[in-house]
CSV table of C-alpha atoms in Angstrom, one decimal:
chain,number,residue,atom,x,y,z
A,899,VAL,CA,-19.2,-14.5,30.4
A,900,VAL,CA,-19.9,-11.2,28.6
A,901,LYS,CA,-17.2,-9.0,27.1
A,902,MET,CA,-17.4,-5.3,27.6
A,903,PRO,CA,-17.1,-3.7,24.2
A,904,ASP,CA,-14.9,-0.6,24.1
A,905,GLU,CA,-14.4,1.4,20.9
A,906,ARG,CA,-11.3,2.9,22.4
A,907,LEU,CA,-9.6,-0.5,22.6
A,908,GLU,CA,-10.5,-1.3,19.1
A,909,ASN,CA,-8.9,2.0,17.9
A,910,LEU,CA,-5.8,1.3,19.9
A,911,ALA,CA,-5.4,-2.2,18.5
A,912,HIS,CA,-5.8,-0.7,14.9
A,913,GLN,CA,-3.2,2.0,15.7
A,914,PHE,CA,-0.6,-0.5,16.9
A,915,ASN,CA,-1.5,-3.3,14.5
A,916,SER,CA,-2.2,-5.6,17.5
A,917,LYS,CA,-3.0,-9.2,16.5
A,918,LYS,CA,-4.8,-9.9,19.8
A,919,ILE,CA,-7.5,-7.8,21.4
A,920,THR,CA,-8.5,-8.6,24.9
A,921,HIS,CA,-11.7,-6.9,26.3
A,922,SER,CA,-12.7,-6.7,29.9
A,923,GLU,CA,-15.2,-9.4,30.9
A,924,PHE,CA,-18.1,-9.8,33.3
A,925,THR,CA,-19.1,-13.2,34.6
A,926,PHE,CA,-22.8,-13.6,35.5
A,927,LEU,CA,-24.0,-16.6,37.5
A,928,ASP,CA,-27.7,-17.3,37.1
A,929,ILE,CA,-29.1,-18.6,40.4
A,930,GLY,CA,-32.7,-19.7,40.8
A,931,PHE,CA,-34.5,-20.3,44.1
A,932,PRO,CA,-34.4,-22.3,46.2
A,933,ALA,CA,-30.6,-22.2,45.8
A,934,SER,CA,-28.1,-24.8,47.0
A,935,LYS,CA,-25.5,-23.9,49.6
A,936,LYS,CA,-22.8,-23.9,47.0
A,937,GLU,CA,-24.8,-21.4,44.9
A,938,VAL,CA,-25.5,-19.2,48.0
A,939,SER,CA,-21.8,-19.0,48.7
A,940,LYS,CA,-21.2,-17.8,45.1
A,941,VAL,CA,-23.7,-15.0,45.8
A,942,HIS,CA,-21.7,-13.9,48.8
A,943,GLU,CA,-18.5,-13.9,46.7
A,944,SER,CA,-20.0,-11.8,44.0
A,945,ASP,CA,-19.2,-8.1,43.4
A,946,CYS,CA,-22.8,-7.1,42.4
A,947,LEU,CA,-26.3,-8.5,42.6
A,948,VAL,CA,-28.5,-8.3,39.6
A,949,LEU,CA,-32.2,-9.0,40.5
A,950,VAL,CA,-34.1,-10.0,37.4
A,951,ILE,CA,-37.9,-9.7,37.8
A,952,GLY,CA,-40.8,-10.2,35.5
A,953,VAL,CA,-42.9,-7.1,35.3
A,954,PHE,CA,-46.2,-8.0,33.7
A,955,SER,CA,-49.7,-6.6,33.9
A,956,GLY,CA,-51.7,-8.2,36.8
A,957,GLY,CA,-48.6,-9.0,38.8
A,958,ASP,CA,-47.1,-7.3,41.9
A,959,SER,CA,-43.4,-6.9,41.1
A,960,ARG,CA,-42.9,-4.2,43.7
A,961,LYS,CA,-43.9,-6.7,46.4
A,962,GLU,CA,-41.5,-9.2,45.0
A,963,LEU,CA,-38.7,-6.7,45.1
A,964,GLU,CA,-39.6,-5.8,48.7
A,965,GLN,CA,-39.4,-9.5,49.6
A,966,CYS,CA,-36.0,-9.7,47.9
A,967,TRP,CA,-34.8,-6.8,50.1
A,968,THR,CA,-36.2,-8.6,53.2
A,969,GLU,CA,-34.4,-11.8,52.3
A,970,LEU,CA,-31.1,-10.0,51.9
A,971,GLU,CA,-31.5,-8.3,55.3
A,972,ILE,CA,-32.4,-11.6,57.0
A,973,VAL,CA,-29.3,-13.4,55.7
A,974,ASP,CA,-27.1,-10.5,56.8
A,975,LEU,CA,-28.8,-10.2,60.2
A,976,GLU,CA,-28.1,-13.9,60.9
A,977,ILE,CA,-24.4,-13.4,60.0
A,978,VAL,CA,-24.2,-10.4,62.3
A,979,GLN,CA,-25.8,-12.0,65.3
A,980,ASN,CA,-23.7,-15.1,65.0
A,981,ARG,CA,-20.5,-13.0,64.9
A,982,LEU,CA,-21.6,-10.8,67.7
A,983,ALA,CA,-22.1,-13.8,70.0
A,984,ARG,CA,-18.4,-14.7,69.5
A,985,VAL,CA,-17.1,-11.1,69.8
A,986,LYS,CA,-18.9,-10.6,73.1
A,987,LYS,CA,-16.9,-13.4,74.6
A,988,GLU,CA,-13.7,-11.6,73.4
A,989,LEU,CA,-14.5,-8.2,74.9
A,990,SER,CA,-13.0,-9.0,78.2
A,991,SER,CA,-9.6,-9.1,76.5
A,992,GLY,CA,-9.7,-5.3,76.3
A,993,LYS,CA,-8.3,-5.2,72.8
A,994,THR,CA,-9.2,-2.0,70.9
A,995,GLU,CA,-9.9,-3.8,67.6
A,996,VAL,CA,-12.3,-6.2,69.3
A,997,LYS,CA,-14.3,-3.3,70.8
A,998,LYS,CA,-14.4,-1.5,67.4
A,999,GLU,CA,-15.7,-4.7,65.7
A,1000,PHE,CA,-18.3,-5.1,68.4
A,1001,ASP,CA,-19.5,-1.5,68.1
A,1002,LEU,CA,-19.7,-1.7,64.3
A,1003,LEU,CA,-21.6,-5.0,64.3
A,1004,ASN,CA,-23.9,-3.6,66.9
A,1005,ARG,CA,-24.8,-0.7,64.7
A,1006,CYS,CA,-25.3,-3.2,61.8
A,1007,GLU,CA,-27.6,-5.3,63.9
A,1008,THR,CA,-29.7,-2.3,64.9
A,1009,PHE,CA,-30.0,-1.2,61.3
A,1010,LEU,CA,-30.9,-4.6,59.9
A,1011,SER,CA,-33.4,-5.2,62.7
A,1012,ASP,CA,-35.2,-2.0,61.6
A,1013,SER,CA,-35.6,-3.6,58.1
A,1014,LYS,CA,-33.0,-1.4,56.5
A,1015,PRO,CA,-30.3,-2.7,54.1
A,1016,LEU,CA,-26.7,-2.0,55.1
A,1017,TRP,CA,-26.0,0.1,52.0
A,1018,LYS,CA,-28.1,2.9,53.7
A,1019,MET,CA,-25.9,3.1,56.8
A,1020,GLY,CA,-23.6,5.7,55.3
A,1021,LEU,CA,-20.5,3.7,56.3
A,1022,ALA,CA,-17.1,5.3,56.2
A,1023,LYS,CA,-14.5,3.8,53.8
A,1024,GLU,CA,-12.6,2.3,56.7
A,1025,GLU,CA,-15.8,0.7,58.1
A,1026,LYS,CA,-16.6,-0.8,54.7
A,1027,LYS,CA,-13.1,-2.2,54.6
A,1028,ASN,CA,-13.6,-3.8,58.1
A,1029,LEU,CA,-16.8,-5.4,57.0
A,1030,ALA,CA,-15.6,-6.7,53.6
A,1031,GLY,CA,-14.8,-10.1,55.0
A,1032,TYR,CA,-18.4,-10.7,55.9
A,1033,GLN,CA,-19.5,-10.4,52.3
A,1034,PHE,CA,-22.9,-8.9,53.4
A,1035,LEU,CA,-25.5,-9.1,50.7
A,1036,SER,CA,-27.3,-5.9,51.5
A,1037,LEU,CA,-24.0,-4.0,51.3
A,1038,LYS,CA,-23.4,-5.1,47.7
A,1039,PRO,CA,-24.3,-2.8,44.7
A,1040,ILE,CA,-27.6,-3.9,43.3
A,1041,LEU,CA,-29.0,-3.6,39.8
A,1042,VAL,CA,-32.7,-4.4,39.1
A,1043,VAL,CA,-33.6,-5.8,35.6
A,1044,ALA,CA,-37.2,-5.5,34.7
A,1045,ASN,CA,-38.2,-8.1,32.1
A,1046,LEU,CA,-41.2,-6.7,30.1
A,1047,LYS,CA,-43.7,-7.8,27.6
A,1048,GLU,CA,-44.1,-5.4,24.7
A,1049,GLU,CA,-47.8,-5.0,25.3
A,1050,ASP,CA,-47.3,-4.4,29.0
A,1051,SER,CA,-44.7,-1.7,28.8
A,1052,SER,CA,-46.9,1.0,30.3
A,1053,THR,CA,-48.6,-0.9,33.1
A,1054,GLU,CA,-49.2,0.3,36.6
A,1055,ASN,CA,-47.0,-2.5,37.7
A,1056,LEU,CA,-44.0,-1.1,35.9
A,1057,LYS,CA,-44.7,2.4,37.3
A,1058,LEU,CA,-44.6,1.0,40.8
A,1059,VAL,CA,-41.3,-0.8,40.2
A,1060,ARG,CA,-39.8,2.5,38.8
A,1061,GLU,CA,-41.0,4.3,41.9
A,1062,PHE,CA,-39.6,1.7,44.2
A,1063,CYS,CA,-36.1,1.7,42.6
A,1064,GLN,CA,-36.1,5.5,42.6
A,1065,LYS,CA,-37.0,5.5,46.3
A,1066,GLU,CA,-34.3,3.0,47.1
A,1067,SER,CA,-31.7,4.7,44.9
A,1068,VAL,CA,-31.2,1.5,42.9
A,1069,SER,CA,-30.4,1.4,39.2
A,1070,LEU,CA,-33.1,-0.1,37.0
A,1071,VAL,CA,-32.7,-1.6,33.5
A,1072,GLU,CA,-35.8,-2.3,31.4
A,1073,THR,CA,-35.7,-4.9,28.6
A,1074,PHE,CA,-38.1,-6.9,26.5
A,1075,GLY,CA,-36.6,-10.3,27.2
A,1076,LYS,CA,-38.6,-12.3,24.6
A,1077,LEU,CA,-37.6,-9.8,21.9
A,1078,GLU,CA,-34.0,-9.9,22.9
A,1079,GLU,CA,-34.0,-13.7,22.7
A,1080,GLU,CA,-35.5,-13.5,19.2
A,1081,LEU,CA,-32.8,-11.1,18.1
A,1082,LEU,CA,-30.1,-13.5,19.2
A,1083,ASP,CA,-31.4,-16.0,16.6
A,1084,LEU,CA,-30.8,-13.6,13.7
A,1085,LYS,CA,-27.7,-13.2,11.7
A,1086,GLU,CA,-25.6,-10.3,12.7
A,1087,GLU,CA,-26.5,-8.0,9.8
A,1088,GLU,CA,-30.2,-8.8,10.1
A,1089,ARG,CA,-30.0,-8.2,13.9
A,1090,ILE,CA,-28.4,-4.8,13.4
A,1091,ASN,CA,-31.0,-3.7,10.9
A,1092,PHE,CA,-33.9,-5.0,13.0
A,1093,MET,CA,-32.5,-3.2,16.1
A,1094,LYS,CA,-32.3,0.1,14.1
A,1095,GLU,CA,-36.0,-0.4,13.0
A,1096,LEU,CA,-37.0,-0.9,16.6
A,1097,GLY,CA,-34.9,2.0,17.9
A,1098,ILE,CA,-32.7,-0.3,20.1
A,1099,SER,CA,-29.3,1.3,20.3
A,1100,MET,CA,-27.4,-1.7,21.8
A,1101,PRO,CA,-27.9,-5.3,22.6
A,1102,PHE,CA,-29.1,-6.0,26.2
A,1103,SER,CA,-25.9,-7.8,27.1
A,1104,THR,CA,-23.9,-4.6,26.3
A,1105,LEU,CA,-26.4,-2.4,28.2
A,1106,LEU,CA,-26.2,-4.8,31.2
A,1107,VAL,CA,-22.4,-4.8,31.4
A,1108,ASN,CA,-22.3,-1.0,31.0
A,1109,ARG,CA,-24.8,-0.5,33.8
A,1110,CYS,CA,-22.9,-3.0,36.0
A,1111,ARG,CA,-19.8,-1.0,35.4
A,1112,GLU,CA,-21.6,2.1,36.6
A,1113,VAL,CA,-23.0,0.6,39.8
A,1114,LEU,CA,-19.7,-1.0,40.6
A,1115,ASN,CA,-18.0,2.4,40.0
A,1116,LEU,CA,-15.3,1.0,37.7
A,1117,ALA,CA,-12.8,2.6,35.4
A,1118,SER,CA,-10.9,1.2,32.4
A,1119,PHE,CA,-7.3,1.5,31.5
A,1120,PHE,CA,-5.4,0.0,28.6
A,1121,THR,CA,-2.1,-1.7,28.0
A,1122,VAL,CA,-0.4,-2.4,24.6
A,1123,VAL,CA,2.3,-5.0,25.0
A,1124,GLY,CA,3.8,-6.9,22.1
A,1125,THR,CA,1.0,-8.0,19.8
A,1126,GLU,CA,-1.8,-7.6,22.4
A,1127,ALA,CA,-4.0,-4.6,23.2
A,1128,ARG,CA,-5.9,-5.2,26.4
A,1129,ALA,CA,-8.5,-3.4,28.5
A,1130,TRP,CA,-8.5,-3.7,32.3
A,1131,ILE,CA,-11.2,-2.7,34.8
A,1132,ILE,CA,-10.4,-1.4,38.3
A,1133,GLU,CA,-12.3,0.4,40.9
A,1134,ALA,CA,-12.5,4.1,40.2
A,1135,HIS,CA,-9.9,6.2,42.1
A,1136,SER,CA,-7.5,3.3,42.3
A,1137,SER,CA,-3.7,4.1,42.3
A,1138,ALA,CA,-1.1,3.2,39.7
A,1139,LEU,CA,0.3,0.6,42.1
A,1140,GLU,CA,-3.2,-1.1,42.4
A,1141,ALA,CA,-3.5,-1.0,38.6
A,1142,ALA,CA,-0.1,-2.7,38.3
A,1143,GLY,CA,-1.2,-5.4,40.6
A,1144,LYS,CA,-4.3,-6.0,38.4
A,1145,VAL,CA,-1.9,-6.7,35.5
A,1146,HIS,CA,0.5,-8.9,37.5
A,1147,THR,CA,1.5,-9.2,41.1
A,1148,ASP,CA,5.2,-9.0,40.1
A,1149,MET,CA,4.5,-5.5,38.6
A,1150,MET,CA,3.0,-4.4,41.9
A,1151,LYS,CA,5.9,-5.8,44.0
A,1152,GLY,CA,8.7,-4.3,41.8
A,1153,PHE,CA,6.8,-1.1,40.8
A,1154,ILE,CA,9.1,1.7,39.7
A,1155,ARG,CA,7.1,4.1,37.6
A,1156,ALA,CA,4.1,4.2,35.3
A,1157,GLU,CA,4.3,5.8,31.8
A,1158,VAL,CA,0.8,7.3,31.4
A,1159,ILE,CA,-1.1,9.1,28.6
A,1160,ASN,CA,-4.9,9.4,28.4
A,1161,TYR,CA,-6.6,7.8,25.4
A,1162,ALA,CA,-8.0,11.2,24.2
A,1163,ASP,CA,-4.6,12.8,24.3
A,1164,PHE,CA,-3.0,9.9,22.5
A,1165,ILE,CA,-5.6,10.0,19.7
A,1166,LYS,CA,-4.9,13.7,19.1
A,1167,LEU,CA,-1.2,13.2,18.9
A,1168,GLY,CA,-1.2,9.9,17.1
A,1169,SER,CA,1.9,8.2,18.6
A,1170,PHE,CA,4.0,7.7,21.7
A,1171,GLN,CA,6.9,9.5,20.1
A,1172,LYS,CA,4.8,12.7,19.7
A,1173,ALA,CA,3.4,12.2,23.1
A,1174,ARG,CA,6.9,12.2,24.6
A,1175,GLU,CA,8.0,15.2,22.6
A,1176,THR,CA,5.0,17.3,23.8
A,1177,GLY,CA,5.2,16.1,27.4
A,1178,ALA,CA,1.8,14.4,27.2
A,1179,LEU,CA,3.3,11.1,28.1
A,1180,ARG,CA,4.0,11.4,31.8
A,1181,LEU,CA,6.0,9.4,34.4
A,1182,GLU,CA,3.8,8.8,37.4
A,1183,GLY,CA,4.5,7.3,40.8
A,1184,LYS,CA,2.6,4.6,42.7
A,1185,ASP,CA,0.2,7.1,44.3
A,1186,TYR,CA,-1.1,8.4,40.9
A,1187,ILE,CA,-4.8,8.0,40.6
A,1188,VAL,CA,-5.6,6.2,37.4
A,1189,GLN,CA,-8.2,8.0,35.1
A,1190,ASP,CA,-10.7,6.2,32.9
A,1191,GLY,CA,-9.1,5.8,29.5
A,1192,ASP,CA,-5.5,5.9,30.6
A,1193,ILE,CA,-2.9,4.0,28.5
A,1194,ILE,CA,-0.3,2.8,30.9
A,1195,GLN,CA,3.2,1.2,30.5
A,1196,PHE,CA,4.5,-0.1,33.8
A,1197,ARG,CA,8.2,0.0,34.7
A,1198,PHE,CA,9.1,-2.6,37.3
A,1199,ASN,CA,12.0,-4.6,38.5
A,1200,ILE,CA,11.8,-8.1,40.1
């Protein structure tokens, strides 16, 4: 479990003298291969796949990545074909939704049979929603982590991995795994000084959660209730109603309005009182699209 550091949340907590600060968190499940059935099911339930690959001189990491792609496609193709066999039997019912599912799965089968991952299909939002229940692996956002050796950082192997990720439009993070491990053994002050000497701007764990946030297309909003300042992450372009549901299902059911001010505006004004006086603190309805950095107070009735 890795917390996502956010300086904005720290500043808000200081502003409101919050005794408790709750950061957003990412949970990573490290699965080796061969994986058990239980572990494979966890992969299907995940929001994002992080492929960690050793990129050392003398190896062929691009080939390993290509094999990973193929494995994802094979797993998805088997799911599609099994479901298609069932749906074909239901076509005689004449139901529109059955025909739509059949046509969509047929397209998926054609795509996967041509050794192409589903994320390249250019699916419409509604089509993605219809396929969500299948938890296809090749439809999930993917992040590749290249584990390097310091002496191998300019090898041809790394160049090929970079070219592969660029061709596949997949985000790539490069890290010196051994060095990062050694940094973890140092005391915080020593670690910070050593990172400055090496030109490392942030720990790998922070870099990783930030990049996961990007590939998952997430936004952060904040709540300050009682003694707690808290950050929440939601999919970008989510509504105020969806944000309320993230905090508590009761807020979503009894949603009335959302009091909203963006972090940048709040910092300029310094208080909710001034924000109200200037009109920067707004009342928004359930369809309001939450912006990254919004501070929200939900009004609801249950």
